[in-house]
Amino acid sequence: MQNNTFSGLFIGRNLITLKEVDSTNTFLKNALSKSTPLFDGTVIMADRQLEGRGQSGNSWLSEAGKNLTFSILLNPNFLAIDRQFDLNIAISLAMNDFLSTYTSGGAFIKWPNDCYIGNKKIGGILIENIVHGNTIKHAIIGIGLNVNQENFPVGLKNVTSLKQALHQDYNLVHLLGEICSIIEGRYLQLKAGNADKLRDEYLSQLYLKDEWALFRFDNQIQSGKIRGITAIGQLILETTEGLRYFNNKEIEFIN
């Protein structure tokens, strides 16, 4: 285990690097349960995750030492429970900001919080909130980003990495510093009360927004058009029978 800092940053001022861990989110949750003193903005980065997780219990597969797998501890006690999707919006926008600097506008957010370049997934976000009363006491932001990995398991479709897309290697710690800085900016926007502005930006960067596409819901493949999201983060889909509202895992994108 190593401790490091990114000079001048609130997020990342306490950077803990691990060679191997079950998951960085689990590491942080265990530390909090033991009342380990941790700064707001602590970052846990692992070379290898043995049990990396994605949204709704999906596994996150990542080649050791090739990609970014890290978690950030935030204490967004200014957020009410019914506005917790606003944090998802801020973090998703930050990741899209980062990717857009490398891909010249080809980055998108696939609802609710996957990172896409073109039609391929390059990263994902898993936010786990620890609630106290009507506010969020802690938020553990888990992020996986494919960076230098070139070969992926056969069963994974529509995935890519920065190296596959841009044909060069990247320094992981340098990229992590960039990402932390951008996340901090978006987080401070949210804290300053700009949730509505962030939501508008999120909608403008949604993958397949206002385009007819194929989705699987109600046990069949049907066409639909993404129209927006609700305050609690449900997907609003226009269908041939009118508007439908979906929670995560109730609808599947057909690529």
C-alpha positions as a Python dict, from the first residue, in 0.01 Angstrom:
ca = {
    (1, 'M'): (0, 0, 0),
    (2, 'Q'): (122, 347, -89),
    (3, 'N'): (-3, 692, 5),
    (4, 'N'): (31, 973, -241),
    (5, 'T'): (-116, 1315, -312),
    (6, 'F'): (-213, 1520, -613),
    (7, 'S'): (-90, 1870, -530),
    (8, 'G'): (-362, 2130, -492),
    (9, 'L'): (-655, 1892, -529),
    (10, 'F'): (-932, 1836, -279),
    (11, 'I'): (-1030, 1508, -445),
    (12, 'G'): (-720, 1294, -442),
    (13, 'R'): (-530, 1478, -170),
    (14, 'N'): (-518, 1141, 4),
    (15, 'L'): (-438, 875, -256),
    (16, 'I'): (-400, 516, -140),
    (17, 'T'): (-267, 272, -400),
    (18, 'L'): (-313, -103, -363),
    (19, 'K'): (-156, -385, -560),
    (20, 'E'): (-459, -609, -522),
    (21, 'V'): (-801, -580, -356),
    (22, 'D'): (-1141, -746, -385),
    (23, 'S'): (-1292, -414, -491),
    (24, 'T'): (-1199, -56, -414),
    (25, 'N'): (-1560, 22, -317),
    (26, 'T'): (-1561, -265, -68),
    (27, 'F'): (-1224, -149, 70),
    (28, 'L'): (-1369, 194, 144),
    (29, 'K'): (-1691, 55, 294),
    (30, 'N'): (-1491, -171, 525),
    (31, 'A'): (-1270, 119, 632),
    (32, 'L'): (-1574, 332, 713),
    (33, 'S'): (-1736, 50, 910),
    (34, 'K'): (-1422, 36, 1128),
    (35, 'S'): (-1432, 414, 1180),
    (36, 'T'): (-1101, 456, 999),
    (37, 'P'): (-1037, 832, 970),
    (38, 'L'): (-1051, 923, 601),
    (39, 'F'): (-1046, 1262, 433),
    (40, 'D'): (-1342, 1372, 223),
    (41, 'G'): (-1202, 1317, -127),
    (42, 'T'): (-987, 1012, -42),
    (43, 'V'): (-906, 802, -350),
    (44, 'I'): (-835, 428, -346),
    (45, 'M'): (-662, 301, -660),
    (46, 'A'): (-589, -66, -729),
    (47, 'D'): (-366, -234, -986),
    (48, 'R'): (-593, -535, -974),
    (49, 'Q'): (-950, -588, -853),
    (50, 'L'): (-1048, -947, -781),
    (51, 'E'): (-1420, -879, -751),
    (52, 'G'): (-1476, -554, -936),
    (53, 'R'): (-1843, -469, -967),
    (54, 'G'): (-2050, -269, -1207),
    (55, 'Q'): (-2407, -146, -1192),
    (56, 'S'): (-2670, -378, -1038),
    (57, 'G'): (-2422, -648, -941),
    (58, 'N'): (-2257, -694, -1281),
    (59, 'S'): (-1889, -785, -1270),
    (60, 'W'): (-1622, -547, -1399),
    (61, 'L'): (-1343, -730, -1580),
    (62, 'S'): (-1012, -548, -1602),
    (63, 'E'): (-661, -661, -1692),
    (64, 'A'): (-424, -601, -1400),
    (65, 'G'): (-203, -292, -1432),
    (66, 'K'): (-359, -183, -1761),
    (67, 'N'): (-661, 18, -1656),
    (68, 'L'): (-792, 260, -1398),
    (69, 'T'): (-994, 99, -1119),
    (70, 'F'): (-1049, 336, -830),
    (71, 'S'): (-1299, 469, -578),
    (72, 'I'): (-1353, 816, -434),
    (73, 'L'): (-1500, 889, -92),
    (74, 'L'): (-1729, 1193, -81),
    (75, 'N'): (-1951, 1325, 197),
    (76, 'P'): (-2238, 1497, 11),
    (77, 'N'): (-2449, 1574, 316),
    (78, 'F'): (-2599, 1870, 128),
    (79, 'L'): (-2793, 1622, -90),
    (80, 'A'): (-3136, 1494, 12),
    (81, 'I'): (-3201, 1125, -47),
    (82, 'D'): (-3454, 1195, -321),
    (83, 'R'): (-3187, 1392, -513),
    (84, 'Q'): (-2914, 1132, -503),
    (85, 'F'): (-2927, 1085, -881),
    (86, 'D'): (-2790, 1440, -907),
    (87, 'L'): (-2457, 1307, -782),
    (88, 'N'): (-2468, 1040, -1053),
    (89, 'I'): (-2523, 1318, -1306),
    (90, 'A'): (-2226, 1521, -1182),
    (91, 'I'): (-1985, 1226, -1186),
    (92, 'S'): (-2106, 1104, -1526),
    (93, 'L'): (-2057, 1451, -1671),
    (94, 'A'): (-1707, 1470, -1527),
    (95, 'M'): (-1609, 1143, -1691),
    (96, 'N'): (-1757, 1261, -2019),
    (97, 'D'): (-1567, 1590, -1987),
    (98, 'F'): (-1246, 1392, -1946),
    (99, 'L'): (-1313, 1159, -2239),
    (100, 'S'): (-1419, 1447, -2464),
    (101, 'T'): (-1075, 1605, -2428),
    (102, 'Y'): (-927, 1292, -2585),
    (103, 'T'): (-1194, 1201, -2840),
    (104, 'S'): (-1302, 1532, -3000),
    (105, 'G'): (-1672, 1511, -2918),
    (106, 'G'): (-1716, 1137, -2962),
    (107, 'A'): (-1793, 1068, -2596),
    (108, 'F'): (-2140, 999, -2458),
    (109, 'I'): (-2313, 897, -2136),
    (110, 'K'): (-2515, 579, -2169),
    (111, 'W'): (-2795, 593, -1913),
    (112, 'P'): (-2760, 571, -1626),
    (113, 'N'): (-2379, 604, -1599),
    (114, 'D'): (-2177, 411, -1854),
    (115, 'C'): (-1899, 590, -2042),
    (116, 'Y'): (-1909, 549, -2418),
    (117, 'I'): (-1686, 641, -2710),
    (118, 'G'): (-1896, 621, -3022),
    (119, 'N'): (-2094, 299, -2986),
    (120, 'K'): (-1848, 128, -2752),
    (121, 'K'): (-1824, 116, -2374),
    (122, 'I'): (-1497, 240, -2229),
    (123, 'G'): (-1590, 279, -1864),
    (124, 'G'): (-1850, 261, -1595),
    (125, 'I'): (-1948, 414, -1263),
    (126, 'L'): (-2092, 253, -950),
    (127, 'I'): (-2210, 486, -673),
    (128, 'E'): (-2294, 337, -334),
    (129, 'N'): (-2452, 573, -82),
    (130, 'I'): (-2450, 544, 297),
    (131, 'V'): (-2756, 725, 425),
    (132, 'H'): (-2815, 893, 760),
    (133, 'G'): (-3164, 1030, 819),
    (134, 'N'): (-3272, 1223, 509),
    (135, 'T'): (-2922, 1296, 379),
    (136, 'I'): (-2635, 1106, 226),
    (137, 'K'): (-2359, 1073, 485),
    (138, 'H'): (-2105, 909, 253),
    (139, 'A'): (-2095, 835, -118),
    (140, 'I'): (-1847, 583, -253),
    (141, 'I'): (-1783, 652, -620),
    (142, 'G'): (-1640, 347, -797),
    (143, 'I'): (-1500, 408, -1146),
    (144, 'G'): (-1353, 167, -1398),
    (145, 'L'): (-1192, 301, -1716),
    (146, 'N'): (-1032, 92, -1989),
    (147, 'V'): (-701, 260, -2066),
    (148, 'N'): (-414, 44, -2197),
    (149, 'Q'): (-591, -290, -2236),
    (150, 'E'): (-601, -415, -2595),
    (151, 'N'): (-760, -759, -2570),
    (152, 'F'): (-1094, -830, -2405),
    (153, 'P'): (-1277, -1157, -2328),
    (154, 'V'): (-1465, -1294, -2627),
    (155, 'G'): (-1799, -1262, -2448),
    (156, 'L'): (-1762, -885, -2408),
    (157, 'K'): (-1908, -697, -2701),
    (158, 'N'): (-1891, -330, -2790),
    (159, 'V'): (-1602, -248, -2557),
    (160, 'T'): (-1293, -39, -2618),
    (161, 'S'): (-1008, 138, -2441),
    (162, 'L'): (-815, 460, -2486),
    (163, 'K'): (-531, 262, -2641),
    (164, 'Q'): (-759, 82, -2884),
    (165, 'A'): (-924, 407, -2985),
    (166, 'L'): (-617, 634, -2993),
    (167, 'H'): (-327, 389, -3043),
    (168, 'Q'): (-99, 498, -2761),
    (169, 'D'): (-17, 411, -2401),
    (170, 'Y'): (-113, 635, -2110),
    (171, 'N'): (27, 694, -1763),
    (172, 'L'): (-246, 577, -1525),
    (173, 'V'): (-154, 803, -1232),
    (174, 'H'): (-142, 1107, -1459),
    (175, 'L'): (-487, 1028, -1598),
    (176, 'L'): (-621, 972, -1248),
    (177, 'G'): (-503, 1319, -1148),
    (178, 'E'): (-682, 1471, -1448),
    (179, 'I'): (-1004, 1284, -1369),
    (180, 'C'): (-999, 1381, -1000),
    (181, 'S'): (-958, 1747, -1092),
    (182, 'I'): (-1251, 1735, -1333),
    (183, 'I'): (-1474, 1545, -1089),
    (184, 'E'): (-1395, 1805, -823),
    (185, 'G'): (-1510, 2082, -1053),
    (186, 'R'): (-1841, 1912, -1131),
    (187, 'Y'): (-1894, 1817, -766),
    (188, 'L'): (-1845, 2177, -657),
    (189, 'Q'): (-2098, 2287, -921),
    (190, 'L'): (-2348, 2047, -769),
    (191, 'K'): (-2269, 2167, -418),
    (192, 'A'): (-2320, 2529, -528),
    (193, 'G'): (-2679, 2452, -629),
    (194, 'N'): (-2643, 2407, -1005),
    (195, 'A'): (-2825, 2073, -1025),
    (196, 'D'): (-3069, 2189, -1293),
    (197, 'K'): (-2787, 2311, -1519),
    (198, 'L'): (-2601, 1984, -1471),
    (199, 'R'): (-2915, 1787, -1554),
    (200, 'D'): (-2957, 1980, -1882),
    (201, 'E'): (-2595, 1905, -1974),
    (202, 'Y'): (-2640, 1538, -1886),
    (203, 'L'): (-2943, 1514, -2115),
    (204, 'S'): (-2754, 1681, -2400),
    (205, 'Q'): (-2479, 1418, -2376),
    (206, 'L'): (-2699, 1108, -2343),
    (207, 'Y'): (-2624, 822, -2580),
    (208, 'L'): (-2908, 777, -2836),
    (209, 'K'): (-3103, 1077, -2702),
    (210, 'D'): (-3393, 1163, -2938),
    (211, 'E'): (-3302, 879, -3175),
    (212, 'W'): (-3520, 580, -3253),
    (213, 'A'): (-3335, 268, -3142),
    (214, 'L'): (-3402, -88, -3030),
    (215, 'F'): (-3449, -179, -2664),
    (216, 'R'): (-3553, -491, -2479),
    (217, 'F'): (-3837, -445, -2230),
    (218, 'D'): (-4153, -638, -2143),
    (219, 'N'): (-3964, -952, -2258),
    (220, 'Q'): (-3940, -839, -2619),
    (221, 'I'): (-3735, -614, -2845),
    (222, 'Q'): (-3915, -290, -2924),
    (223, 'S'): (-3828, 45, -3073),
    (224, 'G'): (-3816, 358, -2863),
    (225, 'K'): (-3671, 706, -2836),
    (226, 'I'): (-3503, 840, -2521),
    (227, 'R'): (-3673, 1163, -2420),
    (228, 'G'): (-3519, 1235, -2081),
    (229, 'I'): (-3494, 1128, -1719),
    (230, 'T'): (-3709, 1187, -1412),
    (231, 'A'): (-3591, 1359, -1094),
    (232, 'I'): (-3507, 1021, -942),
    (233, 'G'): (-3319, 905, -1250),
    (234, 'Q'): (-3575, 692, -1432),
    (235, 'L'): (-3535, 674, -1810),
    (236, 'I'): (-3821, 834, -2006),
    (237, 'L'): (-3874, 645, -2333),
    (238, 'E'): (-4113, 736, -2611),
    (239, 'T'): (-4271, 422, -2756),
    (240, 'T'): (-4539, 357, -3015),
    (241, 'E'): (-4784, 336, -2724),
    (242, 'G'): (-4675, 654, -2548),
    (243, 'L'): (-4419, 745, -2281),
    (244, 'R'): (-4276, 473, -2057),
    (245, 'Y'): (-4063, 509, -1742),
    (246, 'F'): (-3789, 260, -1655),
    (247, 'N'): (-3562, 194, -1361),
    (248, 'N'): (-3219, 44, -1419),
    (249, 'K'): (-3236, -324, -1522),
    (250, 'E'): (-3593, -287, -1645),
    (251, 'I'): (-3473, -204, -1995),
    (252, 'E'): (-3179, -318, -2208),
    (253, 'F'): (-3012, -134, -2495),
    (254, 'I'): (-2980, -348, -2808),
    (255, 'N'): (-2652, -258, -2979),
}
